[in-house]
XYZ file of N, CA, C and O in Angstrom:
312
model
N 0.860 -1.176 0.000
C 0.000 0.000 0.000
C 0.901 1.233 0.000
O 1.932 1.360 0.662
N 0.297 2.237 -0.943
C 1.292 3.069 -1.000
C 1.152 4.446 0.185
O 0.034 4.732 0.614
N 2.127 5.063 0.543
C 1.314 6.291 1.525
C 0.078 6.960 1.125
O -0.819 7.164 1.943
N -0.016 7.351 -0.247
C -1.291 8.168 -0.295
C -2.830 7.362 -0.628
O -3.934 7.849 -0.868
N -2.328 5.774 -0.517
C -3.410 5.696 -0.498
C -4.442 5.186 0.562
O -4.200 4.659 1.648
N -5.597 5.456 0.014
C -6.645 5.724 1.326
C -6.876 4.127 1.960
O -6.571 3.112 1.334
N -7.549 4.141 3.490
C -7.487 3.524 4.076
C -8.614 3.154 4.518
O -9.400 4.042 4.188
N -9.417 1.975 5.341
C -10.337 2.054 6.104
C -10.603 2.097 7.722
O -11.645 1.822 8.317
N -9.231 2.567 8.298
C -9.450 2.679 9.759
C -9.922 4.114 10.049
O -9.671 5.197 9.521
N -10.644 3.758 11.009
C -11.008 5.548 11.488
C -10.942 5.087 12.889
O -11.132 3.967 13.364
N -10.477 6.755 13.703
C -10.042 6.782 15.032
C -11.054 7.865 15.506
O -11.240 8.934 14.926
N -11.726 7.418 16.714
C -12.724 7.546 17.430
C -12.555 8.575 18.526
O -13.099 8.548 19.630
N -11.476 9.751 17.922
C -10.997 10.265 19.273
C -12.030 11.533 20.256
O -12.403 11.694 21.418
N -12.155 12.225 18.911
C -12.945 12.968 19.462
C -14.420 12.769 19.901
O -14.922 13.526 20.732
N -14.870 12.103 19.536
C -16.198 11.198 20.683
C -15.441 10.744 21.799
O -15.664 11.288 22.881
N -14.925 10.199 21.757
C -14.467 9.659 23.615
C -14.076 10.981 23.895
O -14.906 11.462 24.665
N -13.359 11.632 23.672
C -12.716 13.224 24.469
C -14.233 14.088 25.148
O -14.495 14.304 26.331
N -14.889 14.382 24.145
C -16.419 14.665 24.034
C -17.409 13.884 25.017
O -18.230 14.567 25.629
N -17.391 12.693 25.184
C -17.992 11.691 26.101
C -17.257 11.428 27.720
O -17.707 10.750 28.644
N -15.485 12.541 27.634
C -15.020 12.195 28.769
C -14.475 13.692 29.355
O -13.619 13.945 30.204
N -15.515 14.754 28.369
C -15.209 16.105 29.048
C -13.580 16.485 29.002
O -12.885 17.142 29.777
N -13.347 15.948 28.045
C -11.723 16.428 28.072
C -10.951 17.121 26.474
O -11.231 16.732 25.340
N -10.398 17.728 26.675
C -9.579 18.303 25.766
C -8.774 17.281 25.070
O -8.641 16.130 25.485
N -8.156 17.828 23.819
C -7.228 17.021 23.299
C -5.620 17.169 23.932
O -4.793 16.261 24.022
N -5.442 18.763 24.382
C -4.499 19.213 25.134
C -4.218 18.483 26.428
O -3.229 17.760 26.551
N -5.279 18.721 27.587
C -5.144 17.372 28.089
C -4.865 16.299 28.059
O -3.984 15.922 28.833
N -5.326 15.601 27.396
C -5.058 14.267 26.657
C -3.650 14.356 26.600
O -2.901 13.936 27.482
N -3.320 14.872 25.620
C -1.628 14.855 25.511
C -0.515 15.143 26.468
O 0.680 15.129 26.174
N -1.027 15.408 27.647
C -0.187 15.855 28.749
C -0.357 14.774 29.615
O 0.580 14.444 30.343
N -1.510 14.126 29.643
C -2.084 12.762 30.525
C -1.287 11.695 29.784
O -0.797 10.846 30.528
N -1.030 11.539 28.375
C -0.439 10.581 28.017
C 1.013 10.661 27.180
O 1.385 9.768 26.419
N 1.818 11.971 27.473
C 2.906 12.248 27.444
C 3.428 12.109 25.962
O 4.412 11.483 25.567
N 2.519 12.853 25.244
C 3.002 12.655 23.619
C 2.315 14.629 22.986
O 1.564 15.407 23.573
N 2.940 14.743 21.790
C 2.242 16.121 21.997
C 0.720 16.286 21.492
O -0.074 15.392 21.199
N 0.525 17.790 21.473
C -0.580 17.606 21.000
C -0.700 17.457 19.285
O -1.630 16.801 18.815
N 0.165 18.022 18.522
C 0.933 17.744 16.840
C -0.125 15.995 16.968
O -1.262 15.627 16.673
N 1.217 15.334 17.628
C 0.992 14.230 17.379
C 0.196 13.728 17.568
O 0.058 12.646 16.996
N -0.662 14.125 18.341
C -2.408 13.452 18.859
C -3.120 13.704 17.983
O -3.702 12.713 17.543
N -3.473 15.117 17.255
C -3.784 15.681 16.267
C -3.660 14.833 14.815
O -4.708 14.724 14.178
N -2.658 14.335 14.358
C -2.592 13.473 13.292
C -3.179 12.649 13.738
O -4.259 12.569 13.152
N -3.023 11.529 14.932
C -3.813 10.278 15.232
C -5.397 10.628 14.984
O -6.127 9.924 14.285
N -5.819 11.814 15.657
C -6.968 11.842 15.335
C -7.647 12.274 14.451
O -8.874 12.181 14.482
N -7.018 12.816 13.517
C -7.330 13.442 11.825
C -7.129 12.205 11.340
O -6.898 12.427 10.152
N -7.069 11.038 11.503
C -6.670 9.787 10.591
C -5.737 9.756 9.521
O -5.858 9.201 8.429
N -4.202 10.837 10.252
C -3.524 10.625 9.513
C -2.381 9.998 9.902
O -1.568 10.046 8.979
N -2.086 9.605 10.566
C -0.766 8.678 11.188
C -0.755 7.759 10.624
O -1.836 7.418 10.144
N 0.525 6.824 10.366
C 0.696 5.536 9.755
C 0.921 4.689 10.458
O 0.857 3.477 10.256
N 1.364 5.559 11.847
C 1.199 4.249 12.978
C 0.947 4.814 14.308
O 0.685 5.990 14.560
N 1.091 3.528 15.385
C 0.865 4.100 16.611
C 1.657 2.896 17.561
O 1.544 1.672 17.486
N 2.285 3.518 18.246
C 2.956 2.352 19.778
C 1.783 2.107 20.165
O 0.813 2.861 20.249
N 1.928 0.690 20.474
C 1.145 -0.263 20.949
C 1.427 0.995 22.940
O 0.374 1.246 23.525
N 2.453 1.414 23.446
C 2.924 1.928 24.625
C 1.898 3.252 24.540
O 1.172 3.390 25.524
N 1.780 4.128 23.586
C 0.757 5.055 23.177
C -0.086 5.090 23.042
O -0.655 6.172 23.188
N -1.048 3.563 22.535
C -2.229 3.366 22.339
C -2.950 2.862 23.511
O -4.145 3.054 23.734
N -1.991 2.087 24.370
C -1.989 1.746 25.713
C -2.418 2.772 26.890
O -3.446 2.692 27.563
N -1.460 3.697 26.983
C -1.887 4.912 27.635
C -2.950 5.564 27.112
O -3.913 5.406 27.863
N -3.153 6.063 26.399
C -4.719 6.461 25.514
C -5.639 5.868 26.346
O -6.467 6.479 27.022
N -5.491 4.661 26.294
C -6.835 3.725 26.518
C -7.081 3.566 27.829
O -8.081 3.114 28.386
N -5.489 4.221 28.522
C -5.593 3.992 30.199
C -6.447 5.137 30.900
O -7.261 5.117 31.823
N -5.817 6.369 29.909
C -6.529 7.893 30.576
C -7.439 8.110 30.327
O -8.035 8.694 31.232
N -8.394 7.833 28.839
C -9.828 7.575 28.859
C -10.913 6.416 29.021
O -12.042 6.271 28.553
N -10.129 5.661 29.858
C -10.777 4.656 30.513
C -11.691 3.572 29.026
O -12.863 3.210 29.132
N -10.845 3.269 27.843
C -11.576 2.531 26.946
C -10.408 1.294 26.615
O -9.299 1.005 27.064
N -11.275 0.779 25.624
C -10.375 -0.265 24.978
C -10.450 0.140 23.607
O -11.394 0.745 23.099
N -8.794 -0.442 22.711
C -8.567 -0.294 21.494
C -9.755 0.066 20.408
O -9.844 0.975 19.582
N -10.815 -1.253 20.823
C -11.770 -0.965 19.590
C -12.586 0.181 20.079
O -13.160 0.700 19.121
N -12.885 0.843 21.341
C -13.411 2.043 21.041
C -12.988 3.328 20.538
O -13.618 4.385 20.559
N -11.645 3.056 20.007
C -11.037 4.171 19.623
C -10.890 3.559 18.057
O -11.252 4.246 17.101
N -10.485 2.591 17.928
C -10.358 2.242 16.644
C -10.811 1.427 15.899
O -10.630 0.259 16.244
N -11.374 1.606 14.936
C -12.736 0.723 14.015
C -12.202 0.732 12.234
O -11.676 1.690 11.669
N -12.450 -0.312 11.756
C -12.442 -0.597 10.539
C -13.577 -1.004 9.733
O -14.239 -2.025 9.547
N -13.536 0.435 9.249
C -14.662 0.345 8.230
C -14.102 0.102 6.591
O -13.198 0.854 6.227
N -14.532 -0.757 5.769
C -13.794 -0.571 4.388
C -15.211 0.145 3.306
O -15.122 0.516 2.136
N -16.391 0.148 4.170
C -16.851 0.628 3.187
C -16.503 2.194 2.868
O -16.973 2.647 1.824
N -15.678 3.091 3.730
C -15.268 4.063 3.424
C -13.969 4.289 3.631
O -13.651 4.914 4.642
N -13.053 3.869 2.801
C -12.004 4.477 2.997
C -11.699 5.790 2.696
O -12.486 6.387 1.961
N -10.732 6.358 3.106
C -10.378 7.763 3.441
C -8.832 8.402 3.835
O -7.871 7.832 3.318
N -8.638 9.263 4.499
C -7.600 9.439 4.781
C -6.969 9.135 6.235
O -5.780 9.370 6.454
């Protein structure tokens, strides 16, 4: 797969942030990465993510992987 092309994962961030009264700024200070970089994760543009990052994520808003991350192929995207 090449970089530009589109994908079917989408990341669920801003509903949980929204559902947990919290900022994205927050967020990034709770889980020690910036906000840049949270920002791509949650624009669905990152190509990846530490399993150590996705971990913490899931610790400070109290979820698991699949509520943050879902695969849809009927729309891929960016």
């Amino acid at each position: 797969m090449s970089e530009e092309e589109p994908h079917a994962i989408r990341i669920h961030l801003d509903r949980l942030l929204i559902e947990r009264g919290m900022t994205l700024t927050e967020l990034a200070a709770q889980v020690g990465i910036t906000v840049v970089n949270l920002s791509i994760l949650k624009n669905g543009r990152a190509k990846a993510i530490r399993f150590s990052t996705l971990s913490r994520i899931c610790e400070v808003l109290h979820c698991q992987p699949g509520d943050l991350i879902t695969h849809d192929p009927a729309k891929p995207g960016p």
